[in-house]
PDB file of C-alpha atoms in Angstrom:
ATOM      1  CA  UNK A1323       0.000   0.000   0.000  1.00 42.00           C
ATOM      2  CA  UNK A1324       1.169   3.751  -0.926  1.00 42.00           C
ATOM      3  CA  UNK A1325       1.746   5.679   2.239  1.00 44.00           C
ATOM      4  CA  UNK A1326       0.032   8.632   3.136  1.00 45.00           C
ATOM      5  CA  UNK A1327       2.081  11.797   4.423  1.00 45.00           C
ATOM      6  CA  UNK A1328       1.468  13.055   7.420  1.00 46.00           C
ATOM      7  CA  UNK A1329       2.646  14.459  10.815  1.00 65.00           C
ATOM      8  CA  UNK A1330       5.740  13.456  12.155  1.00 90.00           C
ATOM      9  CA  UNK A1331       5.115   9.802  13.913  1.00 96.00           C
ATOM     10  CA  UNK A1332       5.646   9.590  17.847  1.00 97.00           C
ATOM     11  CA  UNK A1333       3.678   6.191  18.671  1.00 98.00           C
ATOM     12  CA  UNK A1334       1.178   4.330  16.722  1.00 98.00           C
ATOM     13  CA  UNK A1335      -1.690   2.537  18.836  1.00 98.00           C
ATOM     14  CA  UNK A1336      -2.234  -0.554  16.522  1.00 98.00           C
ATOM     15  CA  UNK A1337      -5.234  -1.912  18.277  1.00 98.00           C
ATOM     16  CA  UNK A1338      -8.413   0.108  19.340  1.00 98.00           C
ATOM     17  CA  UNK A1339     -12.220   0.242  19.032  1.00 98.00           C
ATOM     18  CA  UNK A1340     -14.628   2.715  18.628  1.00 98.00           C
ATOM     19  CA  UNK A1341     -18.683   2.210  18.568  1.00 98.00           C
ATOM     20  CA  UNK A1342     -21.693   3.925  19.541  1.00 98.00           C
ATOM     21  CA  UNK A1343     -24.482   1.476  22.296  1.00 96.00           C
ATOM     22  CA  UNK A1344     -27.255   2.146  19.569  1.00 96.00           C
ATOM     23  CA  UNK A1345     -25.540   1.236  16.704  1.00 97.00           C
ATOM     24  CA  UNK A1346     -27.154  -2.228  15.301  1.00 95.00           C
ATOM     25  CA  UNK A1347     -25.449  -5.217  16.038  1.00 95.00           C
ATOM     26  CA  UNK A1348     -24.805  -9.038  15.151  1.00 93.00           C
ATOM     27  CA  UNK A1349     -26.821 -12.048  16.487  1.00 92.00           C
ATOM     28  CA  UNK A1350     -25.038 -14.337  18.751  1.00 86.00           C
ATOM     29  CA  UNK A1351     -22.501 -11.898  19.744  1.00 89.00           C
ATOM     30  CA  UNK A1352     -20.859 -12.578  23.069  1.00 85.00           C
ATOM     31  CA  UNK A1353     -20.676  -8.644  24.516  1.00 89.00           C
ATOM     32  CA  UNK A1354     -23.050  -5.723  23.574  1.00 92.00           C
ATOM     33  CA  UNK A1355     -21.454  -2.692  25.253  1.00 94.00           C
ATOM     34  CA  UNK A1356     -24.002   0.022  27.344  1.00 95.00           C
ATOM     35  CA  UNK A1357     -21.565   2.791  26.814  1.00 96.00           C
ATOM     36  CA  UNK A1358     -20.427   4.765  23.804  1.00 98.00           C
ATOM     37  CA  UNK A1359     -16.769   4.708  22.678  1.00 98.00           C
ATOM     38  CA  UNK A1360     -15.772   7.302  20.379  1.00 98.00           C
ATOM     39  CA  UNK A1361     -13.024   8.444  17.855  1.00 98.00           C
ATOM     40  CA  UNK A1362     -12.822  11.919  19.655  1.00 98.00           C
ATOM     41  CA  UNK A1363     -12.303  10.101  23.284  1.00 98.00           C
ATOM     42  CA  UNK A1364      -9.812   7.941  21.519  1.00 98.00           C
ATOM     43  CA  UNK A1365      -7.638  10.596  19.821  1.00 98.00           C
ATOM     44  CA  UNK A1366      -7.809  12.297  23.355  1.00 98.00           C
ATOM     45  CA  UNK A1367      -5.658   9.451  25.005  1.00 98.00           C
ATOM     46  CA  UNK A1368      -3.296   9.382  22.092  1.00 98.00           C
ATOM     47  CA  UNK A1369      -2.545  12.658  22.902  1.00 98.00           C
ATOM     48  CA  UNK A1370      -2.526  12.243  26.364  1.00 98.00           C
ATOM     49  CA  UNK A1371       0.087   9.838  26.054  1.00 97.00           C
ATOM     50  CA  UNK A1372       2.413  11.524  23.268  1.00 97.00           C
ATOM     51  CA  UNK A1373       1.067   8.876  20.531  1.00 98.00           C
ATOM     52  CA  UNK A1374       0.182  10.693  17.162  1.00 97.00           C
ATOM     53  CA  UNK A1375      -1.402   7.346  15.050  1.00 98.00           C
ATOM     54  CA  UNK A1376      -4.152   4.965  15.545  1.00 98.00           C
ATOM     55  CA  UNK A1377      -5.594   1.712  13.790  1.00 98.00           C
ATOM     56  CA  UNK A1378      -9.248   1.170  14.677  1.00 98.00           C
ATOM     57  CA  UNK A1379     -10.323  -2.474  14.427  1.00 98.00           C
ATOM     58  CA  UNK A1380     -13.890  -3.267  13.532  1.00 98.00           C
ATOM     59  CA  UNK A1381     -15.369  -4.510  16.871  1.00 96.00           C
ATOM     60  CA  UNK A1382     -17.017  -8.056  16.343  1.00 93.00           C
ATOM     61  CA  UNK A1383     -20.105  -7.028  17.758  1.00 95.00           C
ATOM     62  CA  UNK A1384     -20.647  -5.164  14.956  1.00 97.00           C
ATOM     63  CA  UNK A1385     -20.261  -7.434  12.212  1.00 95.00           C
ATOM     64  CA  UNK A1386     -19.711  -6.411   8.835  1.00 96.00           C
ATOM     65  CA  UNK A1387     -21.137  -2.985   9.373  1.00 97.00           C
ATOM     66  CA  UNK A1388     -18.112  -1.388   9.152  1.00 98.00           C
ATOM     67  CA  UNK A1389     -19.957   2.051   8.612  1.00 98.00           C
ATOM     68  CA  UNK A1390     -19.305   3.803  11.953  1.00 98.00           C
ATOM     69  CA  UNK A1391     -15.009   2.764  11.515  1.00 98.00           C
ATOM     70  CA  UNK A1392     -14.751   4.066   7.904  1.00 98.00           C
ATOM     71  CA  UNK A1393     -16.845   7.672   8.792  1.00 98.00           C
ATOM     72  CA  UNK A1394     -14.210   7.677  11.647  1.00 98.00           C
ATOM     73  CA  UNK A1395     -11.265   6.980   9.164  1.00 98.00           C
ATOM     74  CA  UNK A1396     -12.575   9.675   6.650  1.00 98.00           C
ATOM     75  CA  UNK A1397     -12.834  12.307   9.158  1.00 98.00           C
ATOM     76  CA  UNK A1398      -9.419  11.786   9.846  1.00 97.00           C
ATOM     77  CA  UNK A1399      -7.348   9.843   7.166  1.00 95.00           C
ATOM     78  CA  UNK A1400      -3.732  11.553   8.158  1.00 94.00           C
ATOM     79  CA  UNK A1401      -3.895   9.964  11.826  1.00 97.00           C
ATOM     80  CA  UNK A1402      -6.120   6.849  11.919  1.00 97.00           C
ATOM     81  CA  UNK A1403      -5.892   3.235   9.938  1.00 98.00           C
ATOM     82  CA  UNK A1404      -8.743   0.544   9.881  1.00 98.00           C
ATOM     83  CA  UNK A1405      -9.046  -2.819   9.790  1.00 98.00           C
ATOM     84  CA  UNK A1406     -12.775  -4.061   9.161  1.00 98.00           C
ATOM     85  CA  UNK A1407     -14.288  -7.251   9.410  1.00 97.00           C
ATOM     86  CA  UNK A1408     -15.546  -8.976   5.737  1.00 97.00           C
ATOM     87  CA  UNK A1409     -17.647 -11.473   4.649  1.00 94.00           C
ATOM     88  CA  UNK A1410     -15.158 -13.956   2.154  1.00 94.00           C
ATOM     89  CA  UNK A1411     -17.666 -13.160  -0.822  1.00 94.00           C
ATOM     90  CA  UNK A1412     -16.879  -9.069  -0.283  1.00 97.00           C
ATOM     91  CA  UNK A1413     -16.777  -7.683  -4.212  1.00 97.00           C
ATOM     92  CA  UNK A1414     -13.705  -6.112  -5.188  1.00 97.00           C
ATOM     93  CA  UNK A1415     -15.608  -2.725  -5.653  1.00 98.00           C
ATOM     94  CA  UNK A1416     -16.309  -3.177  -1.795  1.00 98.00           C
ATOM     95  CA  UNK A1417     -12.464  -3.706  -0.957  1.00 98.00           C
ATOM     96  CA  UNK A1418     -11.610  -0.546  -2.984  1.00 97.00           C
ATOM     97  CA  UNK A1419     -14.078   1.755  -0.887  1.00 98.00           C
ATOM     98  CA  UNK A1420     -13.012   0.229   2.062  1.00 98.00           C
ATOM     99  CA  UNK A1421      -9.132   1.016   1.150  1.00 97.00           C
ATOM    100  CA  UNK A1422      -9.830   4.617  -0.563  1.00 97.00           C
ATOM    101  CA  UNK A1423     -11.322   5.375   3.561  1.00 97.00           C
ATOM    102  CA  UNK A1424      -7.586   4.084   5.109  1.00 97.00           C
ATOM    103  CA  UNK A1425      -8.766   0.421   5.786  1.00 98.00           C
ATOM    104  CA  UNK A1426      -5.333  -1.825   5.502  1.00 97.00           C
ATOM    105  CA  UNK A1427      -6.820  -5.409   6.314  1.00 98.00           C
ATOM    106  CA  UNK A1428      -9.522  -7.920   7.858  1.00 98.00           C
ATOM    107  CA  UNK A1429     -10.145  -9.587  11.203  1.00 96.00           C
ATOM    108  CA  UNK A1430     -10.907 -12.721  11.617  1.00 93.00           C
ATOM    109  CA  UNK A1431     -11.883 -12.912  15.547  1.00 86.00           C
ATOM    110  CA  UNK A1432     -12.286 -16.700  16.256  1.00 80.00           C
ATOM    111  CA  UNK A1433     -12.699 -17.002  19.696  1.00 78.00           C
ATOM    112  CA  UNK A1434     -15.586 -19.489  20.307  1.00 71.00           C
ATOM    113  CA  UNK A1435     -15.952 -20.515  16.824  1.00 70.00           C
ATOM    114  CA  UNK A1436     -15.098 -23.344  14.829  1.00 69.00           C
ATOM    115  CA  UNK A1437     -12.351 -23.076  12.611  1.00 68.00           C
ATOM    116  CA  UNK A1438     -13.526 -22.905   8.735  1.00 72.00           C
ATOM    117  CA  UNK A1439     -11.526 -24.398   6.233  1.00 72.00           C
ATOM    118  CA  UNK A1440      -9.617 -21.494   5.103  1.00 79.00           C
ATOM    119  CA  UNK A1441      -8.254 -23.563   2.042  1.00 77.00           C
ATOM    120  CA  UNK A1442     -11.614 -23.351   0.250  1.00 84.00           C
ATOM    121  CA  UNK A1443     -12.327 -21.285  -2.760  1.00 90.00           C
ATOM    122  CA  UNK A1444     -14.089 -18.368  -0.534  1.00 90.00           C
ATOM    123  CA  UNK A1445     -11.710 -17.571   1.854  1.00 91.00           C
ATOM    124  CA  UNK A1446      -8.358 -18.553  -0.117  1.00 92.00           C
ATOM    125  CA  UNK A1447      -9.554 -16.216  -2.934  1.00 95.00           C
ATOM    126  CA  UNK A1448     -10.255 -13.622  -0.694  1.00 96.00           C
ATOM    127  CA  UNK A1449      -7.052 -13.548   1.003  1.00 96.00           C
ATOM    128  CA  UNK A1450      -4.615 -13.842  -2.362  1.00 96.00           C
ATOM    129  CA  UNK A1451      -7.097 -10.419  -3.059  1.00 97.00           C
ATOM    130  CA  UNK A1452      -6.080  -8.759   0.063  1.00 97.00           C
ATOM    131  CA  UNK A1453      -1.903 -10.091  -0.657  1.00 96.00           C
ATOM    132  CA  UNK A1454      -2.517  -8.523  -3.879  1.00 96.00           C
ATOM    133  CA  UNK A1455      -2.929  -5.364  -2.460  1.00 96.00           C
ATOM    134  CA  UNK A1456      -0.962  -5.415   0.222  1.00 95.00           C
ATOM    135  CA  UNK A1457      -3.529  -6.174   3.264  1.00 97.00           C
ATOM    136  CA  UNK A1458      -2.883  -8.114   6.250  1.00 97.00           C
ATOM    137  CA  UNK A1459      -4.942 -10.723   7.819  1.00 96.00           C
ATOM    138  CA  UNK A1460      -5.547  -9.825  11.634  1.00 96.00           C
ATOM    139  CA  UNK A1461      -6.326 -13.363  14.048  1.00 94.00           C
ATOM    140  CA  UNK A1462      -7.916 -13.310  17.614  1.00 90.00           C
ATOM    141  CA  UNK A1463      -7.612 -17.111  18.679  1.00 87.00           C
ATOM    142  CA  UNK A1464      -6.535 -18.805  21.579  1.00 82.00           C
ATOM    143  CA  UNK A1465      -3.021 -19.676  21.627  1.00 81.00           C
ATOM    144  CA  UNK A1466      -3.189 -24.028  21.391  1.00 79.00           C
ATOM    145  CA  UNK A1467      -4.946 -23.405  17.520  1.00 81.00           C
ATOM    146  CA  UNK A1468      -3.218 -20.882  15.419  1.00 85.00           C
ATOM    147  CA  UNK A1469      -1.165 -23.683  14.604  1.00 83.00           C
ATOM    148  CA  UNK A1470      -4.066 -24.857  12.759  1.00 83.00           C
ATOM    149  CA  UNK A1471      -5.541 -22.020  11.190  1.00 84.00           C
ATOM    150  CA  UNK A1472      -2.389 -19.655  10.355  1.00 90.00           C
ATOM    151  CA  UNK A1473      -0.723 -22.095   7.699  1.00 89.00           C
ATOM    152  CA  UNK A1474      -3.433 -21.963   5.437  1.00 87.00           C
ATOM    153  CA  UNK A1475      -3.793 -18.484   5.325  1.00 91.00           C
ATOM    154  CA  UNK A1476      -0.111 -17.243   5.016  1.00 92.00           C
ATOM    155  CA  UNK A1477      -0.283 -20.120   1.526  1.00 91.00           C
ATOM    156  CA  UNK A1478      -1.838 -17.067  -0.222  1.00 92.00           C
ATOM    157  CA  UNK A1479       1.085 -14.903   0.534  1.00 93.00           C
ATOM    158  CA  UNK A1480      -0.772 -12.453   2.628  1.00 95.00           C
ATOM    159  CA  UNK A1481       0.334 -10.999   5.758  1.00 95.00           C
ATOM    160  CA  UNK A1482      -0.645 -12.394   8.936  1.00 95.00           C
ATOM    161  CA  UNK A1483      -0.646 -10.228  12.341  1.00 96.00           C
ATOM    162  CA  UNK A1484      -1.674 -12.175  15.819  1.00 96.00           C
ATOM    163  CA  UNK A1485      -3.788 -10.081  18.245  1.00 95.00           C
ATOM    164  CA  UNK A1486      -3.061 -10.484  22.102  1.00 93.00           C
ATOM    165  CA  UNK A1487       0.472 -12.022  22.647  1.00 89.00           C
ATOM    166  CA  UNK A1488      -1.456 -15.221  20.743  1.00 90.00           C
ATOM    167  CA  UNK A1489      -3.771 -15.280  23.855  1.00 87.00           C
ATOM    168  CA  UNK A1490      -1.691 -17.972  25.954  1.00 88.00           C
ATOM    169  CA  UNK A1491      -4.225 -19.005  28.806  1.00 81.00           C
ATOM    170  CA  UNK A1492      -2.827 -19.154  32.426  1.00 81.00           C
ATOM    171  CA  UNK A1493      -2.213 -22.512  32.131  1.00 81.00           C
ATOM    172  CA  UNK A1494      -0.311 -23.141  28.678  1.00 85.00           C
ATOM    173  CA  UNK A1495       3.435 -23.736  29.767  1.00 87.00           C
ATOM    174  CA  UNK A1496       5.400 -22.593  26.749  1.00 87.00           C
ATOM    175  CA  UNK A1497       7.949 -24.807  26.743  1.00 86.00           C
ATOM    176  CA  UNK A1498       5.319 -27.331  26.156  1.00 87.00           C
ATOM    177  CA  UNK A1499       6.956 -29.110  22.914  1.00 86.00           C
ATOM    178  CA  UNK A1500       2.885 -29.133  21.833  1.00 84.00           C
ATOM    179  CA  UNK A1501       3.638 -25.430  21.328  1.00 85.00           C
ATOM    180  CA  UNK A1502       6.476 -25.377  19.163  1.00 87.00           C
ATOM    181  CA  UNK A1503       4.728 -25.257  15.587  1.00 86.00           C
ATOM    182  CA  UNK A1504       3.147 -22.142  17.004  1.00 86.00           C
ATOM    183  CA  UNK A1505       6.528 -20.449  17.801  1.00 90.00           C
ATOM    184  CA  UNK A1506       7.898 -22.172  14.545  1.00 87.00           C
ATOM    185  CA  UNK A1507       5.258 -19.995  12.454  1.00 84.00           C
ATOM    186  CA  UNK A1508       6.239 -16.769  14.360  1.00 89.00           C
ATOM    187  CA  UNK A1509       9.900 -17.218  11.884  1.00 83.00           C
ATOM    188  CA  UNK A1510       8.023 -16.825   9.179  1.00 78.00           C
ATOM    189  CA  UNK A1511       8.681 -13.379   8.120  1.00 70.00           C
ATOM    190  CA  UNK A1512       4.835 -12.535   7.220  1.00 83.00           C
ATOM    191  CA  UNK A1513       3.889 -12.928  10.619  1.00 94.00           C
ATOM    192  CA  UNK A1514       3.738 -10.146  13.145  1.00 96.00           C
ATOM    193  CA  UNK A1515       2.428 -10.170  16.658  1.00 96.00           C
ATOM    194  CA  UNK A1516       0.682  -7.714  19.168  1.00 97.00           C
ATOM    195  CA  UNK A1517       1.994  -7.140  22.544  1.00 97.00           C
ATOM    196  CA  UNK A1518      -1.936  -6.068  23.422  1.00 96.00           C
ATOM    197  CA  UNK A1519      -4.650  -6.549  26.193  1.00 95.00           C
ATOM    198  CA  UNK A1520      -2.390  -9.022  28.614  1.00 94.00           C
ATOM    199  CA  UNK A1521      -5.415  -8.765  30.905  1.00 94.00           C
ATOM    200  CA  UNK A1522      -7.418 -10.947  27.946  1.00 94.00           C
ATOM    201  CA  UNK A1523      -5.141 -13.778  29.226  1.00 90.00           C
ATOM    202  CA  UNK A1524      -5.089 -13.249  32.742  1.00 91.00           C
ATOM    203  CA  UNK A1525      -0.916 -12.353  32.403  1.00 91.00           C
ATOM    204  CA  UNK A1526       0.549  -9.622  34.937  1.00 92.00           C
ATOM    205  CA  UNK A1527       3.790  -7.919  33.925  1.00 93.00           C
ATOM    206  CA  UNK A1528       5.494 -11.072  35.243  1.00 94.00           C
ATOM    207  CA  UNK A1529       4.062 -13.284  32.953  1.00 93.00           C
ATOM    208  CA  UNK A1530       3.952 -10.934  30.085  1.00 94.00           C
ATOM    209  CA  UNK A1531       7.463 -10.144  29.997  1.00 95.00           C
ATOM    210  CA  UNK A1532       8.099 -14.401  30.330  1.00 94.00           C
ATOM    211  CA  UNK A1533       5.738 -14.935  27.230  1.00 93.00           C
ATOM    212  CA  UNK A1534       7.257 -11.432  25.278  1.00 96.00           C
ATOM    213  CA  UNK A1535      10.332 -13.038  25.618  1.00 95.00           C
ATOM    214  CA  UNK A1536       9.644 -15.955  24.131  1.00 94.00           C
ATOM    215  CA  UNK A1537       7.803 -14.659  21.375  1.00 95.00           C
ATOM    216  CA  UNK A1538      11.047 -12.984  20.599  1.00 96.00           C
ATOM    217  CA  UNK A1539      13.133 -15.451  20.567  1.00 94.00           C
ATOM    218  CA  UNK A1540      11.136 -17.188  17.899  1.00 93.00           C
ATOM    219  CA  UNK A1541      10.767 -14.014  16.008  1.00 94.00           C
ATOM    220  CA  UNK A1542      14.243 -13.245  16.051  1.00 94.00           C
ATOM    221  CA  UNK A1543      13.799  -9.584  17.689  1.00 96.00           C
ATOM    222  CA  UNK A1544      10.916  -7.160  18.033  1.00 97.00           C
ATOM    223  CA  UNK A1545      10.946  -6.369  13.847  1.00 96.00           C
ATOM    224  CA  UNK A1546       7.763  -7.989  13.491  1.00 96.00           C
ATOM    225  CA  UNK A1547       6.306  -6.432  17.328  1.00 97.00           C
ATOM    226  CA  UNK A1548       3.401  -4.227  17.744  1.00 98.00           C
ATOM    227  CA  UNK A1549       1.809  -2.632  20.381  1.00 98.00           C
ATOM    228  CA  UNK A1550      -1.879  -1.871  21.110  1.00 98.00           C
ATOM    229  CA  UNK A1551      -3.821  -0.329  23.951  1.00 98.00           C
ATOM    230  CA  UNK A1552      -7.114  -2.518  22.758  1.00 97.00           C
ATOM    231  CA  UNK A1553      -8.976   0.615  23.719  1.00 98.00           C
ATOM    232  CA  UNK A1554     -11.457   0.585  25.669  1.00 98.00           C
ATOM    233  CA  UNK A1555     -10.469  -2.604  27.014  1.00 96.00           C
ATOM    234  CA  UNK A1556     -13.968  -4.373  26.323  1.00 95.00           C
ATOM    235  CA  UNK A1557     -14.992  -6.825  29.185  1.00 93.00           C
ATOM    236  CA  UNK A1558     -12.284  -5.542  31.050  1.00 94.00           C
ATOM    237  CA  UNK A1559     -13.584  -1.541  31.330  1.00 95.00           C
ATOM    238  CA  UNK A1560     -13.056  -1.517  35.283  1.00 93.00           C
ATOM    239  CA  UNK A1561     -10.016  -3.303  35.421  1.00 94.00           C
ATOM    240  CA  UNK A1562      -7.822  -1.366  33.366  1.00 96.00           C
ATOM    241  CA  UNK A1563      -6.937   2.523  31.958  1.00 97.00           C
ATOM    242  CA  UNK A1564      -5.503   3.502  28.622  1.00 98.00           C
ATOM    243  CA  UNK A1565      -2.465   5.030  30.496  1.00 97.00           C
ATOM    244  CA  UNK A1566      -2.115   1.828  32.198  1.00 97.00           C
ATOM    245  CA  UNK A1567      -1.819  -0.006  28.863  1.00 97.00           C
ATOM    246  CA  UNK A1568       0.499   2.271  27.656  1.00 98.00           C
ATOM    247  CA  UNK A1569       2.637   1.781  30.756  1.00 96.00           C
ATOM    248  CA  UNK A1570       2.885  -2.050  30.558  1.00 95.00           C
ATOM    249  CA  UNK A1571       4.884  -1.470  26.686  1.00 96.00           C
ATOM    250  CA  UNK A1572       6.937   0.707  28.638  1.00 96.00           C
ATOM    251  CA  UNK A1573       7.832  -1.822  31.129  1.00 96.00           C
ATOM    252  CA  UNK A1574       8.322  -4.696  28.813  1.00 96.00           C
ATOM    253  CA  UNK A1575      10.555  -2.690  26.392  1.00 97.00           C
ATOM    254  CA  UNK A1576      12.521  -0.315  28.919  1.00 96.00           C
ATOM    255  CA  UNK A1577      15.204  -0.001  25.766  1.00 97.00           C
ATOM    256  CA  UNK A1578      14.281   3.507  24.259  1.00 97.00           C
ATOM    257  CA  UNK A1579      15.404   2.054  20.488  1.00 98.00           C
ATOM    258  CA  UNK A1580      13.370  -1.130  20.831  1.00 98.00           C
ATOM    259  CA  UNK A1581      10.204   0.658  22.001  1.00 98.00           C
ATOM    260  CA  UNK A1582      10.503   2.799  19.394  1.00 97.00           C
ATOM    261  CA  UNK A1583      10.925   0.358  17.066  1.00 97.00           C
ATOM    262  CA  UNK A1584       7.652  -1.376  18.165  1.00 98.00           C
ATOM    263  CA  UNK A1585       5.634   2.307  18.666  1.00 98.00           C
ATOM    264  CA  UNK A1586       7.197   3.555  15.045  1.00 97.00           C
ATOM    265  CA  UNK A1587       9.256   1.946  12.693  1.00 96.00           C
ATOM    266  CA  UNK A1588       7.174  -1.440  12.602  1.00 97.00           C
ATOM    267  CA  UNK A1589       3.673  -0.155  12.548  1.00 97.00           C
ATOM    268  CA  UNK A1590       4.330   2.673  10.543  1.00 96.00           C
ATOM    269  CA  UNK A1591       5.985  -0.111   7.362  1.00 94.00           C
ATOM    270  CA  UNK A1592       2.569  -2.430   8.167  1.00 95.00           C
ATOM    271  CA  UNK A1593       0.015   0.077   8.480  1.00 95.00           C
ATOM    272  CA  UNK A1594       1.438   2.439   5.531  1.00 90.00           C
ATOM    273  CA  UNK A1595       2.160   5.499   7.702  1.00 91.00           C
ATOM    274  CA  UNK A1596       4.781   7.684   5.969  1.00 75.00           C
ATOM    275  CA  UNK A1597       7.020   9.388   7.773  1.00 53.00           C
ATOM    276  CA  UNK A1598       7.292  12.865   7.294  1.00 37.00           C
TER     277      UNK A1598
END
């Protein structure tokens, strides 16, 4: 994708949602929030915390209305990214309104679902569209089956991005050898992982910093790191601030160059944020 100029870049929050309570949403869906969450109240805690860039991801209550994102991503195209959520038969007219208003990818949030077979015609056309074009596929999925559903996707050649540390429960030891096709995927230079929402997997800093380490030893580094704040921390409102978030990055990373790296350099390549 072509970057966009734009102000300089001081942080970019990879991983944030934004929805209005009255805005219609999916059957089945395992939250419905009684609170609005809004681009403006977002922007004001990137500035409160020096970050300049944002990438709003389509909340999955919402299904593939991705109207309130995109009006968000229009009104402010220099600062914000989106990544919506698709059905596999989307028309490639669809895609190109979705791009032309800053979207960069899909999400694919799996948790409680039965993996599809995501070597059929549907989704494995969709996905060598969005490599074509230089998307990215984002995954929410608990940690024991990305092993099973990553392969198939990263066949088309489009780039894969792992929400949530890969959402290792309390209990998954990760020296486990069960584990190890998991980390072997993470050397695969398509895939990139974000060091977001700790809380989702019941990890304090003690445990985050054991399973960021880890994650970077089969990555090689922090090149393919990203963090988000997962804004406003759905499920987890009253256990957790923005600032707090933000904190936690700072505390994993203490080295100024490989923070930055993760806050700049990386997101700003994945997300197509130039820098000025």
């Amino acid at each position: 994708m072509t970057p966009m100029p734009n102000a300089v870049i001081t942080g970019i929050d990879t991983h944030a949602h934004i929805f209005r309570r009255d805005l219609p949403m999916v059957a089945g869906r395992r939250y419905s929030p009684d609170y609005d969450a809004t681009v403006e109240q977002y922007l004001a805690h990137l500035d409160a915390c020096g970050l300049s860039h944002g990438v709003l991801i389509q909340p999955s209550f919402l299904g593939t209305d991705n109207h309130y994102m995109v009006a968000a991503l229009q009104r402010f195209p220099e600062r914000l990214r989106g990544v919506a959520v698709v059905d596999a038969q989307i028309s490639d007219g669809e895609l190109d309104e979705l791009a032309a208003a800053g979207v960069v990818g899909i999400r694919l949030n799996l948790i409680g679902k039965l993996l599809e077979d995501y070597t059929g015609p549907a989704w494995s056309g969709l996905f060598r569209r969005l490599a074509r074009r230089g998307w990215q596929v984002e995954i929410q999925r608990g940690f024991a089956d990305l092993a099973l559903a990553v392969p198939a996707i990263l066949e088309s050649g489009v780039t894969v991005v792992i929400d949530h540390f890969g959402l290792p429960a309390a209990s998954v030891q990760l020296d486990d050898p069960q584990h190890a096709p998991f980390f072997d995927l993470l050397g695969q230079a398509p895939v990139w992982i974000k060091l977001s929402a700790a809380y989702r997997s019941q990890s304090d800093l003690a445990r985050a910093r054991a399973i960021e380490a880890r994650l970077r030893e089969a990555c090689g580094g922090v090149g393919r790191f990203l963090w988000g704040s997962d804004w406003p921390n759905t499920q987890f409102e009253s256990q957790t601030r923005y600032d707090e978030q933000f904190a936690l990055l700072e505390a994993l990373l203490p080295d100024p160059e490989e923070r930055r790296r993760v806050l700049v350099d990386n997101p700003a390549t994945l997300f197509g944020f130039a820098h000025a």
